[in-house]
Short mmCIF file of C-alpha atoms and ligand atoms in Angstrom, two decimals:
data_model
loop_
_atom_site.label_atom_id
_atom_site.label_comp_id
_atom_site.label_asym_id
_atom_site.label_seq_id
_atom_site.Cartn_x
_atom_site.Cartn_y
_atom_site.Cartn_z
CA MET A 1 27.47 3.57 13.26
CA ALA A 2 30.60 1.60 14.07
CA ASN A 3 30.15 -1.51 16.17
CA ASP A 4 28.75 0.10 19.32
CA SER A 5 28.07 -2.65 21.83
CA LYS A 6 27.28 -0.20 24.64
CA LYS A 7 24.54 1.42 22.56
CA PHE A 8 23.24 -2.04 21.62
CA GLN A 9 23.06 -3.08 25.29
CA ASP A 10 21.41 0.24 26.18
CA ILE A 11 18.75 -0.31 23.50
CA ILE A 12 18.08 -3.85 24.76
CA SER A 13 17.66 -2.55 28.32
CA HIS A 14 15.47 0.31 27.12
CA CYS A 15 13.23 -2.09 25.19
CA LYS A 16 12.70 -4.11 28.36
CA GLU A 17 12.28 -1.17 30.74
CA TYR A 18 9.71 0.62 28.59
CA GLY A 19 7.54 -2.31 27.54
CA PHE A 20 8.81 -2.88 24.00
CA ILE A 21 10.43 -6.32 24.18
CA PHE A 22 10.72 -8.97 26.90
CA PRO A 23 12.62 -12.25 26.85
CA SER A 24 10.13 -15.04 26.17
CA SER A 25 8.83 -16.87 29.26
CA GLU A 26 11.17 -14.77 31.36
CA ILE A 27 9.94 -16.16 34.69
CA TYR A 28 11.60 -19.44 33.61
CA ASP A 29 14.80 -17.57 32.66
CA GLY A 30 13.75 -17.08 29.04
CA LEU A 31 14.19 -19.15 25.91
CA GLN A 32 17.25 -18.42 23.81
CA ALA A 33 16.62 -16.23 20.75
CA VAL A 34 12.87 -16.03 21.38
CA TYR A 35 11.26 -12.74 22.43
CA ASP A 36 7.85 -11.32 23.31
CA TYR A 37 6.71 -7.88 22.25
CA GLY A 38 5.20 -5.84 25.06
CA GLN A 39 2.52 -3.17 25.07
CA TRP A 40 4.48 -0.55 23.11
CA GLY A 41 6.60 -2.99 21.12
CA SER A 42 3.56 -4.68 19.67
CA GLU A 43 2.12 -1.29 18.65
CA LEU A 44 5.37 -0.23 16.97
CA LYS A 45 5.65 -3.60 15.25
CA LYS A 46 2.07 -3.40 14.01
CA ASN A 47 2.64 0.11 12.67
CA ILE A 48 5.70 -1.09 10.72
CA LYS A 49 3.66 -4.01 9.39
CA ASP A 50 0.79 -1.73 8.34
CA TYR A 51 3.19 0.68 6.62
CA TRP A 52 4.78 -2.16 4.64
CA TRP A 53 1.43 -3.78 3.82
CA LYS A 54 -0.07 -0.51 2.59
CA SER A 55 2.91 0.37 0.41
CA MET A 56 3.17 -3.15 -1.03
CA THR A 57 -0.56 -3.78 -1.66
CA GLN A 58 -2.89 -0.78 -1.41
CA LEU A 59 -0.47 1.54 -3.21
CA GLN A 60 0.34 -1.01 -5.93
CA GLU A 61 -2.16 -1.71 -8.65
CA ASN A 62 -0.80 -5.18 -9.34
CA ILE A 63 0.11 -6.64 -5.94
CA VAL A 64 -2.32 -8.43 -3.65
CA GLY A 65 -1.82 -9.91 -0.21
CA ILE A 66 -2.52 -13.35 1.23
CA ASP A 67 -2.28 -15.04 4.61
CA ALA A 68 -1.21 -18.67 4.19
CA ALA A 69 -0.95 -21.26 6.97
CA ILE A 70 2.32 -21.87 8.79
CA PHE A 71 1.96 -25.65 8.38
CA MET A 72 2.28 -26.80 4.80
CA HIS A 73 2.33 -30.18 3.13
CA PRO A 74 5.80 -31.63 3.85
CA THR A 75 6.47 -32.13 0.13
CA THR A 76 6.49 -28.33 -0.17
CA TRP A 77 9.87 -28.31 1.54
CA LYS A 78 11.24 -31.10 -0.63
CA ALA A 79 10.20 -29.17 -3.73
CA SER A 80 11.56 -25.86 -2.42
CA GLY A 81 14.93 -27.46 -1.72
CA HIS A 82 14.81 -26.70 1.99
CA VAL A 83 14.98 -30.33 3.10
CA ASP A 84 18.19 -30.86 1.14
CA ASN A 85 19.73 -27.42 1.00
CA PHE A 86 18.61 -25.28 3.92
CA ASN A 87 21.80 -25.94 5.78
CA ASP A 88 24.52 -23.88 7.29
CA PRO A 89 28.10 -25.07 7.72
CA MET A 90 28.74 -25.53 11.44
CA ILE A 91 31.75 -26.31 13.54
CA ASP A 92 31.85 -27.51 17.16
CA ASN A 93 34.46 -26.73 19.73
CA LYS A 94 35.40 -30.09 21.29
CA ASP A 95 36.24 -28.59 24.67
CA SER A 96 33.24 -26.33 25.27
CA LYS A 97 30.85 -28.43 23.11
CA LYS A 98 29.65 -25.10 21.73
CA ARG A 99 28.44 -25.14 18.11
CA TYR A 100 29.09 -22.18 15.81
CA ARG A 101 27.93 -21.18 12.38
CA VAL A 102 31.22 -21.03 10.49
CA ASP A 103 30.52 -17.68 8.81
CA HIS A 104 29.52 -16.10 12.13
CA LEU A 105 32.61 -17.41 13.88
CA ILE A 106 34.87 -16.00 11.17
CA GLU A 107 32.97 -12.71 10.94
CA ALA A 108 33.23 -12.20 14.70
CA HIS A 109 36.99 -12.74 14.43
CA ALA A 110 37.18 -10.23 11.55
CA GLU A 111 35.27 -7.68 13.65
CA GLN A 112 37.84 -8.05 16.42
CA MET A 113 40.59 -7.46 13.86
CA VAL A 114 38.87 -4.26 12.73
CA ALA A 115 38.63 -3.14 16.36
CA ASN A 116 42.41 -3.70 16.57
CA ASN A 117 43.05 -1.56 13.47
CA ARG A 118 43.67 -4.57 11.23
CA GLN A 119 41.04 -3.64 8.65
CA ASP A 120 43.01 -4.92 5.61
CA GLU A 121 43.62 -8.32 7.19
CA ALA A 122 39.95 -8.53 8.18
CA ASP A 123 38.87 -7.74 4.61
CA GLY A 124 41.20 -10.47 3.34
CA LEU A 125 39.77 -12.99 5.79
CA ILE A 126 36.16 -12.20 4.80
CA ALA A 127 36.99 -12.34 1.08
CA GLU A 128 38.68 -15.74 1.54
CA MET A 129 35.74 -17.04 3.60
CA GLU A 130 33.24 -15.94 0.94
CA LYS A 131 35.22 -17.75 -1.75
CA LEU A 132 35.31 -20.96 0.27
CA LEU A 133 31.60 -20.74 1.19
CA ALA A 134 30.70 -20.24 -2.47
CA LYS A 135 32.52 -23.52 -3.27
CA ASP A 136 31.14 -25.37 -0.20
CA ASP A 137 34.80 -26.07 0.58
CA PHE A 138 34.46 -27.31 4.18
CA PRO A 139 38.06 -28.53 4.67
CA GLY A 140 39.17 -25.13 3.32
CA LEU A 141 36.97 -23.33 5.86
CA LYS A 142 38.39 -25.38 8.71
CA LYS A 143 41.91 -24.62 7.50
CA LEU A 144 41.06 -20.91 7.40
CA ILE A 145 39.85 -21.06 11.02
CA GLU A 146 43.09 -22.80 12.00
CA THR A 147 45.30 -20.45 9.99
CA TYR A 148 43.83 -17.41 11.74
CA ASN A 149 43.97 -19.23 15.06
CA ILE A 150 40.29 -18.51 15.74
CA LYS A 151 39.35 -19.61 19.23
CA CYS A 152 36.10 -20.57 20.94
CA GLY A 153 34.82 -17.68 23.07
CA ILE A 154 33.94 -20.09 25.90
CA SER A 155 36.79 -22.59 26.12
CA GLY A 156 39.40 -20.27 24.63
CA THR A 157 40.80 -23.21 22.60
CA SER A 158 41.02 -23.99 18.90
CA ASN A 159 40.15 -27.66 19.33
CA TRP A 160 37.64 -27.80 16.45
CA THR A 161 35.67 -30.62 14.83
CA ASP A 162 35.36 -30.79 11.05
CA VAL A 163 32.93 -28.41 9.39
CA ARG A 164 29.51 -30.06 8.82
CA GLN A 165 26.12 -29.10 7.43
CA PHE A 166 23.17 -28.58 9.80
CA ASN A 167 19.54 -28.20 8.67
CA LEU A 168 17.80 -25.15 10.11
CA MET A 169 14.17 -26.30 9.88
CA PHE A 170 12.13 -27.16 12.97
CA SER A 171 9.95 -30.22 12.58
CA THR A 172 7.04 -31.56 14.56
CA GLU A 173 4.43 -34.30 14.29
CA PHE A 174 1.04 -33.77 12.75
CA GLY A 175 -2.08 -35.54 14.01
CA SER A 176 -1.90 -38.83 15.85
CA SER A 177 1.46 -40.50 15.49
CA SER A 178 0.07 -43.99 16.12
CA SER A 179 -2.09 -43.78 12.98
CA SER A 180 0.84 -43.12 10.64
CA GLU A 181 3.84 -44.93 9.32
CA GLU A 182 7.01 -43.75 11.00
CA GLY A 183 8.10 -40.41 9.53
CA ASP A 184 5.10 -39.77 7.31
CA ASN A 185 3.44 -37.39 9.77
CA ILE A 186 6.43 -35.04 10.08
CA VAL A 187 5.63 -31.43 9.27
CA TYR A 188 7.93 -28.43 9.34
CA LEU A 189 7.44 -25.01 10.80
CA ARG A 190 7.95 -22.88 7.71
CA PRO A 191 11.42 -21.34 7.49
CA GLU A 192 10.17 -18.67 5.06
CA THR A 193 6.72 -17.37 4.15
CA ALA A 194 7.51 -17.40 0.42
CA GLN A 195 6.40 -21.00 -0.19
CA GLY A 196 2.85 -20.18 0.97
CA ILE A 197 2.80 -17.70 -1.91
CA PHE A 198 4.23 -20.11 -4.50
CA VAL A 199 1.75 -22.89 -3.77
CA ASN A 200 -1.09 -20.36 -4.06
CA PHE A 201 0.24 -18.73 -7.23
CA LEU A 202 -2.45 -20.18 -9.50
CA ASN A 203 -5.28 -19.76 -6.97
CA VAL A 204 -4.55 -16.05 -6.71
CA GLN A 205 -3.77 -15.55 -10.40
CA LYS A 206 -7.02 -17.17 -11.50
CA THR A 207 -9.42 -15.88 -8.83
CA GLY A 208 -7.88 -12.39 -8.94
CA ARG A 209 -7.62 -12.40 -12.78
CA MET A 210 -4.05 -11.17 -12.30
CA LYS A 211 -1.99 -10.36 -15.36
CA ILE A 212 1.78 -10.71 -15.43
CA PRO A 213 3.69 -8.80 -14.11
CA PHE A 214 1.97 -9.06 -10.73
CA GLY A 215 2.91 -9.68 -7.13
CA ILE A 216 1.66 -11.53 -4.06
CA ALA A 217 2.60 -10.21 -0.64
CA GLN A 218 2.45 -11.85 2.75
CA ILE A 219 3.37 -11.13 6.35
CA GLY A 220 3.80 -14.01 8.76
CA LYS A 221 5.85 -16.02 11.20
CA ALA A 222 8.88 -18.03 10.13
CA PHE A 223 11.02 -20.38 12.20
CA ARG A 224 14.69 -21.30 11.97
CA ASN A 225 16.80 -23.30 14.34
CA GLU A 226 19.55 -20.70 14.34
CA ILE A 227 22.69 -21.84 16.07
CA VAL A 228 24.33 -18.59 16.95
CA ALA A 229 21.49 -16.45 18.17
CA ARG A 230 22.88 -13.93 20.58
CA GLN A 231 22.03 -10.68 18.87
CA PHE A 232 18.72 -9.83 20.51
CA ILE A 233 15.96 -9.66 17.85
CA PHE A 234 18.47 -9.51 14.99
CA ARG A 235 18.63 -13.29 14.76
CA MET A 236 15.72 -15.16 16.30
CA ARG A 237 14.39 -18.68 16.16
CA GLU A 238 10.81 -17.46 15.75
CA PHE A 239 10.46 -14.29 13.74
CA GLU A 240 8.24 -12.55 11.23
CA GLN A 241 8.84 -11.92 7.56
CA MET A 242 7.25 -9.47 5.14
CA GLU A 243 7.73 -10.99 1.71
CA MET A 244 6.56 -10.24 -1.80
CA GLN A 245 6.95 -12.49 -4.82
CA PHE A 246 6.71 -10.62 -8.12
CA PHE A 247 5.84 -12.88 -11.07
CA ILE A 248 7.35 -11.83 -14.39
CA ARG A 249 7.98 -12.96 -17.93
CA PRO A 250 11.17 -15.08 -18.27
CA GLY A 251 14.04 -12.98 -19.59
CA THR A 252 12.88 -9.77 -17.86
CA GLN A 253 14.38 -10.65 -14.49
CA LYS A 254 17.38 -8.28 -14.68
CA GLU A 255 15.26 -5.19 -15.19
CA TRP A 256 12.72 -6.18 -12.50
CA TYR A 257 15.50 -7.08 -10.07
CA GLU A 258 16.93 -3.55 -10.47
CA HIS A 259 13.44 -2.08 -10.18
CA TRP A 260 12.72 -3.78 -6.87
CA LYS A 261 16.16 -2.98 -5.47
CA GLN A 262 15.47 0.72 -5.99
CA GLU A 263 11.81 0.53 -4.87
CA ARG A 264 12.69 -1.15 -1.63
CA LEU A 265 15.51 1.28 -0.87
CA LYS A 266 13.06 4.13 -1.51
CA TRP A 267 10.63 2.58 0.96
CA HIS A 268 13.28 2.59 3.69
CA LEU A 269 14.26 6.17 2.90
CA SER A 270 10.59 7.23 2.96
CA LEU A 271 10.71 6.81 6.74
CA GLY A 272 13.18 9.68 6.91
CA THR A 273 16.28 7.66 7.83
CA ASP A 274 19.54 9.07 6.48
CA SER A 275 20.61 7.30 3.27
CA LYS A 276 24.13 6.83 4.69
CA ASN A 277 22.68 4.14 6.95
CA TYR A 278 21.92 1.84 4.02
CA ARG A 279 24.03 0.02 1.47
CA PHE A 280 23.60 -2.83 -0.98
CA HIS A 281 25.62 -6.00 -0.58
CA ASP A 282 25.67 -8.33 -3.59
CA HIS A 283 25.73 -12.04 -2.76
CA ILE A 284 28.68 -14.00 -4.01
CA LYS A 285 27.33 -17.33 -2.76
CA LEU A 286 23.81 -17.54 -4.12
CA ALA A 287 21.01 -19.45 -2.39
CA HIS A 288 19.98 -22.64 -4.14
CA TYR A 289 17.08 -20.86 -5.88
CA ALA A 290 18.66 -17.59 -7.05
CA ASP A 291 20.42 -16.29 -10.18
CA ALA A 292 21.10 -12.90 -8.54
CA ALA A 293 20.67 -11.65 -5.00
CA CYS A 294 21.61 -8.76 -2.77
CA ASP A 295 20.93 -7.49 0.71
CA ILE A 296 19.91 -4.05 1.77
CA GLU A 297 22.19 -3.65 4.76
CA PHE A 298 21.49 -1.27 7.62
CA ASP A 299 24.03 0.31 9.93
CA PHE A 300 22.87 -1.37 13.16
CA PRO A 301 24.74 -0.69 16.44
CA ILE A 302 26.39 -4.06 15.72
CA GLY A 303 27.63 -2.71 12.36
CA PHE A 304 26.30 -2.93 8.80
CA LYS A 305 24.16 -6.09 8.56
CA GLU A 306 21.46 -7.57 6.36
CA LEU A 307 18.04 -6.00 6.80
CA GLU A 308 16.28 -7.11 3.63
CA GLY A 309 17.01 -9.47 0.76
CA ILE A 310 16.15 -8.94 -2.91
CA HIS A 311 16.36 -12.21 -4.81
CA SER A 312 15.95 -13.14 -8.44
CA ARG A 313 14.51 -16.63 -7.85
CA THR A 314 14.15 -17.61 -11.53
CA ASP A 315 11.40 -20.21 -12.08
CA PHE A 316 13.04 -22.52 -9.54
CA ASP A 317 10.16 -22.70 -7.07
CA LEU A 318 7.20 -22.90 -9.44
CA LYS A 319 9.01 -25.40 -11.65
CA ASN A 320 9.79 -27.64 -8.72
CA HIS A 321 6.27 -27.41 -7.32
CA GLN A 322 4.99 -28.39 -10.76
CA GLU A 323 7.32 -31.37 -10.81
CA PHE A 324 6.57 -32.56 -7.26
CA SER A 325 2.80 -31.89 -7.29
CA LYS A 326 2.24 -32.89 -10.94
CA LYS A 327 0.02 -29.81 -11.20
CA LYS A 328 0.69 -27.27 -13.95
CA MET A 329 2.13 -24.01 -12.65
CA GLN A 330 1.93 -22.24 -15.98
CA TYR A 331 0.56 -18.90 -16.97
CA PHE A 332 -0.95 -18.16 -20.38
CA ASP A 333 0.32 -14.81 -21.65
CA ASN A 334 -1.76 -13.53 -24.56
CA ASP A 335 0.31 -10.37 -25.05
CA ILE A 336 2.09 -10.27 -28.38
CA ASP A 337 5.83 -10.87 -28.42
CA PRO A 338 7.23 -8.22 -30.83
CA ALA A 339 10.05 -10.61 -31.79
CA THR A 340 7.71 -13.27 -33.19
CA GLY A 341 4.46 -11.37 -33.72
CA LYS A 342 2.70 -14.14 -31.77
CA ALA A 343 1.36 -14.39 -28.22
CA TYR A 344 3.97 -15.25 -25.60
CA GLY A 345 1.78 -18.26 -24.76
CA ASN A 346 2.32 -20.66 -21.85
CA TYR A 347 5.27 -20.39 -19.52
CA ILE A 348 6.29 -20.78 -15.91
CA PRO A 349 6.84 -17.23 -14.63
CA PHE A 350 10.13 -16.05 -13.19
CA VAL A 351 10.08 -14.42 -9.77
CA ILE A 352 11.72 -11.46 -8.09
CA GLU A 353 11.38 -11.63 -4.33
CA THR A 354 11.65 -8.89 -1.74
CA SER A 355 12.03 -10.30 1.77
CA ILE A 356 12.41 -8.30 4.94
CA GLY A 357 12.43 -9.47 8.55
CA LEU A 358 9.86 -7.50 10.53
CA ASP A 359 11.85 -7.89 13.75
CA ARG A 360 15.02 -6.72 12.04
CA MET A 361 13.12 -3.75 10.66
CA PHE A 362 11.93 -3.05 14.22
CA LEU A 363 15.54 -3.15 15.41
CA SER A 364 16.67 -0.79 12.65
CA VAL A 365 13.86 1.66 13.47
CA ILE A 366 14.50 1.66 17.19
CA SER A 367 18.31 1.85 16.80
CA ASN A 368 17.94 4.81 14.51
CA ALA A 369 15.47 6.52 16.83
CA TYR A 370 17.32 5.97 20.12
CA GLU A 371 19.16 9.01 21.46
CA GLU A 372 20.63 9.80 24.85
CA GLN A 373 20.74 13.57 25.29
CA ASP A 374 22.59 15.63 27.85
CA LEU A 375 20.36 18.61 28.65
CA SER A 376 22.44 19.98 31.51
CA THR A 377 22.70 23.71 32.08
CA PRO A 378 25.20 25.47 34.38
CA GLU A 379 22.43 25.48 36.99
CA LYS A 380 21.14 21.95 36.67
CA GLN A 381 22.20 18.48 35.54
CA ASP A 382 19.65 16.96 33.21
CA SER A 383 19.40 14.30 30.52
CA ARG A 384 16.81 12.35 28.62
CA VAL A 385 16.48 9.27 26.45
CA VAL A 386 14.29 9.99 23.47
CA LEU A 387 13.05 7.72 20.71
CA LYS A 388 12.83 9.89 17.62
CA LEU A 389 10.44 7.51 15.88
CA PRO A 390 8.75 8.60 12.67
CA PRO A 391 5.32 9.81 13.92
CA ARG A 392 3.51 7.27 11.73
CA LEU A 393 5.32 4.42 13.53
CA ALA A 394 5.15 5.75 17.10
CA PRO A 395 3.09 3.50 19.42
CA ILE A 396 1.25 6.50 20.92
CA LYS A 397 0.71 9.57 18.78
CA MET A 398 -0.53 11.99 21.41
CA ALA A 399 -0.41 12.05 25.21
CA VAL A 400 -2.90 14.33 26.93
CA LEU A 401 -1.74 15.50 30.33
CA PRO A 402 -3.82 17.60 32.71
CA LEU A 403 -1.44 19.91 34.57
CA VAL A 404 -3.21 19.12 37.87
CA LYS A 405 -5.60 16.36 38.93
CA LYS A 406 -8.40 18.80 39.80
CA ASP A 407 -10.34 21.90 38.67
CA GLY A 408 -11.98 19.99 35.81
CA LEU A 409 -8.68 19.63 33.89
CA PRO A 410 -8.72 15.79 33.76
CA GLU A 411 -12.26 15.94 32.37
CA ILE A 412 -11.17 18.29 29.55
CA ALA A 413 -8.19 15.99 28.82
CA ARG A 414 -10.49 12.97 28.59
CA GLN A 415 -12.84 14.88 26.29
CA ILE A 416 -9.89 15.63 23.95
CA ILE A 417 -8.97 11.96 23.95
CA ASP A 418 -12.57 10.93 23.25
CA ASP A 419 -12.56 13.20 20.20
CA CYS A 420 -9.28 11.84 18.83
CA LYS A 421 -9.00 8.18 19.89
CA SER A 422 -10.83 6.73 16.92
CA HIS A 423 -8.30 8.46 14.63
CA PHE A 424 -5.04 7.66 16.40
CA HIS A 425 -3.64 6.18 19.59
CA CYS A 426 -3.92 8.59 22.54
CA PHE A 427 -2.72 8.27 26.13
CA PHE A 428 -3.95 9.91 29.33
CA GLU A 429 -1.72 10.48 32.32
CA GLU A 430 -2.21 12.68 35.36
CA LYS A 431 0.37 11.27 37.79
CA ASP A 432 3.75 12.91 38.60
CA THR A 433 5.15 16.27 37.56
CA ILE A 434 4.65 17.36 33.99
CA GLY A 435 8.42 17.09 33.40
CA LYS A 436 8.47 13.44 34.46
CA ARG A 437 5.48 12.70 32.27
CA TYR A 438 7.21 14.33 29.27
CA ARG A 439 10.30 12.19 29.85
CA ARG A 440 8.26 8.99 29.96
CA MET A 441 6.58 9.90 26.68
CA ASP A 442 9.98 10.79 25.12
CA ALA A 443 11.27 7.38 26.13
CA ILE A 444 8.54 5.58 24.17
CA GLY A 445 8.69 7.99 21.24
CA THR A 446 5.36 9.84 21.58
CA PRO A 447 5.65 12.74 19.10
CA PHE A 448 3.14 15.06 20.81
CA CYS A 449 2.34 15.84 24.43
CA VAL A 450 -0.64 18.07 25.02
CA THR A 451 -0.97 19.85 28.34
CA VAL A 452 -4.33 21.02 29.63
CA ASP A 453 -4.00 23.92 32.08
CA GLN A 454 -6.11 26.64 33.68
CA GLN A 455 -6.03 28.77 30.52
CA THR A 456 -7.64 25.90 28.63
CA LYS A 457 -10.83 26.52 30.59
CA GLU A 458 -10.86 30.15 29.49
CA ASP A 459 -10.00 30.00 25.79
CA SER A 460 -10.06 26.31 24.74
CA THR A 461 -6.34 26.28 23.98
CA VAL A 462 -3.67 23.82 25.10
CA THR A 463 0.10 23.63 24.85
CA ILE A 464 1.48 21.10 22.42
CA ARG A 465 5.04 19.92 23.01
CA HIS A 466 7.13 18.53 20.18
CA ARG A 467 9.16 15.50 21.20
CA ASP A 468 12.31 16.18 19.16
CA SER A 469 12.72 19.93 19.64
CA MET A 470 10.95 20.00 23.04
CA GLN A 471 9.40 23.26 21.87
CA GLN A 472 5.95 24.12 23.11
CA GLU A 473 3.26 26.09 21.40
CA ARG A 474 -0.20 27.24 22.38
CA ILE A 475 -2.82 26.06 19.95
CA ALA A 476 -6.58 25.72 19.76
CA ILE A 477 -7.99 22.35 20.83
CA ALA A 478 -9.93 22.43 17.57
CA ASP A 479 -6.63 22.18 15.61
CA LEU A 480 -5.15 19.22 17.49
CA LYS A 481 -6.57 16.37 15.50
CA ARG A 482 -5.51 17.91 12.19
CA ILE A 483 -1.97 18.60 13.40
CA VAL A 484 -1.42 15.07 14.64
CA LEU A 485 -3.03 13.47 11.59
CA GLU A 486 -0.79 15.52 9.29
CA ALA A 487 2.30 14.46 11.21
CA ILE A 488 1.26 10.79 11.06
CA SER A 489 0.67 10.97 7.33
CA GLY A 490 4.03 12.67 6.89
CA THR A 491 2.64 15.96 5.58
CA THR A 492 4.24 17.99 8.32
CA THR A 493 6.00 17.49 11.62
CA ASN A 494 5.56 20.93 13.11
CA THR A 495 2.62 23.05 14.07
CA SER A 496 3.86 26.52 13.22
CA ASN A 497 1.08 26.95 10.65
CA PHE A 498 -1.44 26.50 13.38
CA LEU A 499 0.04 28.90 15.87
CA ILE A 500 -2.55 31.12 17.40
CA THR A 501 -1.65 34.47 18.80
CA ASN A 502 -3.54 35.98 21.65
N1 GAP B 601 12.34 -16.04 1.33
C1 GAP B 601 13.70 -15.63 1.29
C2 GAP B 601 14.33 -15.60 2.60
O1 GAP B 601 13.76 -16.06 3.58
P1 GAP B 601 16.46 -14.79 3.86
O2 GAP B 601 17.56 -13.89 3.40
O3 GAP B 601 16.82 -16.09 4.45
O4 GAP B 601 15.53 -14.99 2.59
C3 GAP B 601 14.92 -12.81 4.53
O5 GAP B 601 15.55 -14.01 4.90
C4 GAP B 601 14.93 -11.82 5.67
O6 GAP B 601 14.36 -12.41 6.83
C5 GAP B 601 16.33 -11.38 6.10
O7 GAP B 601 16.79 -10.30 5.31
C6 GAP B 601 16.10 -10.96 7.54
O8 GAP B 601 15.60 -9.63 7.60
C7 GAP B 601 14.99 -11.90 7.99
N2 GAP B 601 15.55 -13.02 8.78
C8 GAP B 601 16.11 -14.15 8.31
N3 GAP B 601 16.48 -14.96 9.33
C9 GAP B 601 16.14 -14.31 10.47
C10 GAP B 601 16.25 -14.62 11.85
N4 GAP B 601 16.76 -15.78 12.27
N5 GAP B 601 15.80 -13.72 12.76
C11 GAP B 601 15.24 -12.55 12.35
N6 GAP B 601 15.11 -12.20 11.06
C12 GAP B 601 15.54 -13.07 10.12
#
């Protein structure tokens, strides 16, 4: 998908119109880069979360999940390096007073160059920027901005300040400020969930009798004071992460890093998205904790961008927590090292991390699913917007629609729902024409619409309509639950095996 800003805007409008995502506190004109998930958005988000959680815990013998608090002891963030290093180079435009993240400013300029068929120049600019970022060469970055005559989108001028660092953590005060010395009651809203896992490493290892290699997974909110946050839910100030820290023997990090790169890509592909939408991007500038890192990038309507990070975090975090807390963070490995013939003994484990933004995953799913279709025939103009969501992620799995509001049809529809609702999310609707009701269900990605009509009363059959093909089939009510459950579990997406012939 090339940079398709119209499609991006259409998806944003669709999310609002159909109850997926609203700007936060919209009646007060919203809060920049903060969003609320509506009735269908929260269902879709929860289904993504459940799918990740199940594949990372239930389906893994050696990974368990936790749910740590958002507030953590402030020393956590000293030890993790976030107080000193969680910065982004920023530059301000003196005329508009607008602050930009330097890499975003340069990337936006490169994207314009690509749009103007200057791909080679754009590649050169990005390569140069990455070199300078890797060296923290701030004067060099400013010079690059000047050389390419990059202007502020608001003032239109290139009247820039020097490039400076800006910490991305939000802080607040804990407890009563009058009872504390100035500054000693500052706590941070966690900028990543990972540290909740590191500080609980020994608790989980000991109480769960976990043996290396093993993992700890977590889903939870994270907060970053992002400066440029204009890309809908791609870059938010409050967002959710799904992270897993995999604890391994030192020296095995390369093989486990490769393992998790492939495993995570497989997970994305398991949702049926075309593999051409994904690519790996190796980091040149490594985060302060990593000895290798890459992103799984997804082809969003705003171009290929980071969806998930795979990081080889060495023993950086556990070692630092040991140093700052003065508590041992070691693991005793009684397996025999073939090189020495003795037990591996005590060591601080190394860590491979997989870290995906839930909101970004949501955006990738909905961008991939969104389709505007022209269904016009010579006789009639027609179109629809359909979300081709994987059935397991769809907010509603089955809508049951009585053809008319009378003759006992609504009662039969409600009976079908009563039989199925404890297994999957159903929806009843009797208002408007059946065509309009189908369109509404298409727009929120409901894979199956079931219509109850007069024939239902005679032979206990209904029509089932498939969202993607719009084909309809007559099937027995008794087969419905099985058909939908098989589609949700991914066994099948069509009902041809269950066709009944009169
Ligand atoms: N614990 C490692 C870590 O947090 P990261 O690359 O900074 O690494 C991991 O973030 C993932 O979190 C990203 O790949 C992205 O999906 C998501 N993410 C990061 N910042 C985000 C933001 N401001 N809004 C939405 N998602 C974000």
